[in-house]
Coordinates of N, CA and C in Angstrom, one line a residue:
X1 N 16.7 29.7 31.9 CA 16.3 28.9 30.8 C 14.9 28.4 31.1
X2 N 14.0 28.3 30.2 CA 12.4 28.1 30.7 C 12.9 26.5 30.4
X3 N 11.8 26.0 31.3 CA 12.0 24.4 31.2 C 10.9 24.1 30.0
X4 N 11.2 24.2 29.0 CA 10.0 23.6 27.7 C 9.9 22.8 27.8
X5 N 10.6 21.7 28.4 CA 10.0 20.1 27.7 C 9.2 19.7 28.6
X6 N 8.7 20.7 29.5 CA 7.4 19.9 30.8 C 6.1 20.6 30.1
X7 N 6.2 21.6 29.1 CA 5.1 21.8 28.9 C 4.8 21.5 27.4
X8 N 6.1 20.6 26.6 CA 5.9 20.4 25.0 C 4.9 19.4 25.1
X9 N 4.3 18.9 23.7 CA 3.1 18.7 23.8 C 3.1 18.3 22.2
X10 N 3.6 17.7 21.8 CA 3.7 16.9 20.2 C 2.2 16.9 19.4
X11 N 2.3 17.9 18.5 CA 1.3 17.8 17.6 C 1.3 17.6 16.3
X12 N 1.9 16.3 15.8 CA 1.8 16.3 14.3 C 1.0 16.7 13.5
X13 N 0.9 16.3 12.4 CA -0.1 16.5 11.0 C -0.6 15.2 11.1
X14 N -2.2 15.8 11.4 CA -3.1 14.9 11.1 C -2.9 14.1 9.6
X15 N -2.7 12.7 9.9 CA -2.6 12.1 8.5 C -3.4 10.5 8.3
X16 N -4.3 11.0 9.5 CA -5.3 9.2 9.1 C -6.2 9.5 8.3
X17 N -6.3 10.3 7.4 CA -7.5 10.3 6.1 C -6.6 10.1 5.2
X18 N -5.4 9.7 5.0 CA -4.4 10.2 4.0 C -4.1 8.1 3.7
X19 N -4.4 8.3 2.4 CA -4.3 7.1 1.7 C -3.2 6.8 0.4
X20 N -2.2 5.6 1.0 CA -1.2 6.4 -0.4 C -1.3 5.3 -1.9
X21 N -1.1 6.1 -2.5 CA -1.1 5.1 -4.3 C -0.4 4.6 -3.7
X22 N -0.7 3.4 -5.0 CA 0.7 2.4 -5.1 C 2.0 2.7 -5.8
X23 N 1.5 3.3 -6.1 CA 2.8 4.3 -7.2 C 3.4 4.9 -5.6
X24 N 3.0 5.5 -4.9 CA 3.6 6.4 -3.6 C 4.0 5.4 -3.1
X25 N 3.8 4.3 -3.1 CA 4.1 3.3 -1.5 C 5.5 2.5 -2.4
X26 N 5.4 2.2 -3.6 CA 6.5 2.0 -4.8 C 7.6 2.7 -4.4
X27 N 7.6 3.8 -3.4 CA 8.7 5.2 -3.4 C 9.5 4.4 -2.1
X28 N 9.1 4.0 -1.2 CA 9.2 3.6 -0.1 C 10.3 3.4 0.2
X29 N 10.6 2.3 -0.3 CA 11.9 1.5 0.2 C 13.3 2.5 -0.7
X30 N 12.6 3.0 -1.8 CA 14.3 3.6 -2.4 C 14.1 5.2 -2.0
X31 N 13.3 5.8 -1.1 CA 13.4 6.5 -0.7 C 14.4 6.3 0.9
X32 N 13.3 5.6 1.4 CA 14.6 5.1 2.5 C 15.7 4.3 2.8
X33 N 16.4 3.7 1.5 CA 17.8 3.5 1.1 C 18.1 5.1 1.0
X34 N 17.4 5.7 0.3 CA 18.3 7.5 -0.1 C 18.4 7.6 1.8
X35 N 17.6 7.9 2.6 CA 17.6 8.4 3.7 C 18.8 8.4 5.0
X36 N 18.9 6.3 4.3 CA 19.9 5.6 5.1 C 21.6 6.2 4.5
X37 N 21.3 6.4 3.3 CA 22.9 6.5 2.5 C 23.0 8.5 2.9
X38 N 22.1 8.6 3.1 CA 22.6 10.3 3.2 C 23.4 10.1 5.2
X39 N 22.4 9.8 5.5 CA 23.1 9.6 6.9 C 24.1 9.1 7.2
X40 N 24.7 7.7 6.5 CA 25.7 7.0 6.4 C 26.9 8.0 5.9
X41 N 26.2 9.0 4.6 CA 27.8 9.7 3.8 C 27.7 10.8 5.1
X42 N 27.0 11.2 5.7 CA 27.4 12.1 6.4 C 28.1 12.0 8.1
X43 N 27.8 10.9 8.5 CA 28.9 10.0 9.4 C 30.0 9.6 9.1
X44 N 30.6 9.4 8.1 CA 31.8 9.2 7.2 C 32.5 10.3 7.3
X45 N 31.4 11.5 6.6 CA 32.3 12.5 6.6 C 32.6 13.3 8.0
X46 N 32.1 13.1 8.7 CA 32.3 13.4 10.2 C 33.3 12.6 11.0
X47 N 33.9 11.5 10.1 CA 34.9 10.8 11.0 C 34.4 9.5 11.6
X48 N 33.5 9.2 11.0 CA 32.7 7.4 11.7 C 33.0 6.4 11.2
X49 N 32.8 5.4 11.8 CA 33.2 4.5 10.7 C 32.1 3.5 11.4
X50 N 32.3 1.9 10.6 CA 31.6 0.8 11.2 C 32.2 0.4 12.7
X51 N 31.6 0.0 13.5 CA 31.7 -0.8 14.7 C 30.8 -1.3 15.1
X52 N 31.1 -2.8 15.4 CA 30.3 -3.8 16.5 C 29.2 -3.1 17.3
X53 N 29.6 -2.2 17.8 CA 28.6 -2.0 18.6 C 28.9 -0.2 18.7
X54 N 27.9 0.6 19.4 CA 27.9 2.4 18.7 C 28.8 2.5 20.0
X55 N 29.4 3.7 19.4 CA 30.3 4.2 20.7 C 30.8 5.3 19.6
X56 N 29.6 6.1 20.8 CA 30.1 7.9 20.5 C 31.7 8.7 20.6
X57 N 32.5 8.0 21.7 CA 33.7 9.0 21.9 C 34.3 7.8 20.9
X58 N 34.6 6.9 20.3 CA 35.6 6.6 19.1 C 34.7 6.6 17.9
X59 N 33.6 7.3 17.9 CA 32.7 7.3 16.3 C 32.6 5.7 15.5
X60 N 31.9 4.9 16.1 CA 32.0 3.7 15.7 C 30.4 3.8 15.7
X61 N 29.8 2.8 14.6 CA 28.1 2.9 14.6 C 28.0 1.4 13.9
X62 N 27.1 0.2 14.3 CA 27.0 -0.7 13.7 C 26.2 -0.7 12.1
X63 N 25.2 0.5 12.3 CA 24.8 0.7 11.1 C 25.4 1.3 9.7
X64 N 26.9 1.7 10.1 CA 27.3 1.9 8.8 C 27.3 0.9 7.9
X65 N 26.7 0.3 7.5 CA 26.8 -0.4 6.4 C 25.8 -0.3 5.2
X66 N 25.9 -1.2 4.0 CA 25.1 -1.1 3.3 C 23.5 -1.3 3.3
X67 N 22.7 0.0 3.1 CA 21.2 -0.6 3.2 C 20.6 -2.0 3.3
X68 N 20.9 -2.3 2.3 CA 20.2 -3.7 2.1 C 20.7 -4.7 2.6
X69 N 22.5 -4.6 3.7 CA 22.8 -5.8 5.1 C 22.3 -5.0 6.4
X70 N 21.4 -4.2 6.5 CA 20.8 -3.7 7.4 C 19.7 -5.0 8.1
X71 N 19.3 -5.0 9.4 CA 18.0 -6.3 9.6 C 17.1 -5.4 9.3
X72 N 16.1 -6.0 9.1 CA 14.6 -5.5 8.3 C 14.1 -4.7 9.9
X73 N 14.1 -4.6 11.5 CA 13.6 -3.8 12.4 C 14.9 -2.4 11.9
X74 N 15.7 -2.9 11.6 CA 16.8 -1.3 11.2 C 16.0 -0.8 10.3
X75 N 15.5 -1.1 8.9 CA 15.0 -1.0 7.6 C 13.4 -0.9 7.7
X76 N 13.3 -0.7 8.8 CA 11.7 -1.0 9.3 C 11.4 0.7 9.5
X77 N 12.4 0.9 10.1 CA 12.5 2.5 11.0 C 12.6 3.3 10.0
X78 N 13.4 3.7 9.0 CA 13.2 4.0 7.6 C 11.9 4.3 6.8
X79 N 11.7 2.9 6.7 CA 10.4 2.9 6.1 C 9.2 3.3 6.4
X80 N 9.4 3.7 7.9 CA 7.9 4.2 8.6 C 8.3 5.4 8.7
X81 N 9.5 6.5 8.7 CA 9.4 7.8 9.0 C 9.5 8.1 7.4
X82 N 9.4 7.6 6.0 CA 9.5 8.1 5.0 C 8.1 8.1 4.6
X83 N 7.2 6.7 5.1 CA 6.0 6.5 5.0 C 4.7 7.8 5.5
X84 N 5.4 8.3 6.8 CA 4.8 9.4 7.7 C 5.1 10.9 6.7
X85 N 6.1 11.1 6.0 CA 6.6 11.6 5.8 C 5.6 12.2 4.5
X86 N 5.3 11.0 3.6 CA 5.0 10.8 2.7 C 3.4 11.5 2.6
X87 N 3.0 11.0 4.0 CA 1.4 11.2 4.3 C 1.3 12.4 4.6
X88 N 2.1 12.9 5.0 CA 2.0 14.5 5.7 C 2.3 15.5 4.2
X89 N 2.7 15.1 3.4 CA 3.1 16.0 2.5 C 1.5 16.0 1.7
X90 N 0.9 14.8 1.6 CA -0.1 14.5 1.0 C -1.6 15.5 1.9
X91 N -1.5 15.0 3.7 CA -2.6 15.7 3.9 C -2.3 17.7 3.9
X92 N -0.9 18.1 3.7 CA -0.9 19.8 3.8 C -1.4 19.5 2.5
X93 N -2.0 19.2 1.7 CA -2.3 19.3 0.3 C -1.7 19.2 -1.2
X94 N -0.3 18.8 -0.8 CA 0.5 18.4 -2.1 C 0.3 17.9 -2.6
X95 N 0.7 17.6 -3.8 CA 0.5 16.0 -5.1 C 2.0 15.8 -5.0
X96 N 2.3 14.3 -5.2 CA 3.4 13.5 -5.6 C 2.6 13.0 -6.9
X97 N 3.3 13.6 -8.0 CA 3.3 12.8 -9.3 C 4.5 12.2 -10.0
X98 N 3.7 11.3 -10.7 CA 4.8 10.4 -12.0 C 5.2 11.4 -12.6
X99 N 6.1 11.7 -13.3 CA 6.9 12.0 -14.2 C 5.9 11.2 -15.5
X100 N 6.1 12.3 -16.7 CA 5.5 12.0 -17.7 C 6.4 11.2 -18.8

């Protein structure tokens, strides 16, 4: 097996020229409510449930809960990989529009 991760080397998409509407940055937060609730229905369906504290061998995760009783550094992390997300779509050259 080649050892790749001594020679990976993380190259994102350049996204510091990328400036978002207010209309885009408006997406933000109920995009990452969607992001938190897909992950949550799919730990559910995997057999997880809430727990105090994460513990992989009984599927317990403190975050199952509702977005909005999440702490704002939980809700923080959301918000910056939807934000990244957002910018990269913008500098490959896509439009995000309003609906007419």
């Amino acid at each position: 097996m080649k050892n790749w991760y001594k020679d990976y080397e993380p190259k994102p998409i350049d996204t510091s020229k990328v400036k978002l509407s207010s209309e885009i940055l408006e997406l933000t937060e109920l995009l990452a409510k969607n992001a938190h609730d897909i992950w949550a229905q799919q730990r559910i369906s995997d057999g997880w449930r809430w727990g105090a504290k994460r513990n992989d061998a009984r599927k317990e995760h403190p975050n199952l809960i509702p977005y909005e009783e999440l702490t704002e550094p939980e809700k923080d992390y959301g918000r910056k990989m939807v934000l990244l997300t957002l910018k990269a779509i913008l500098a490959l050259g896509y439009r995000i529009e309003m609906p007419k």
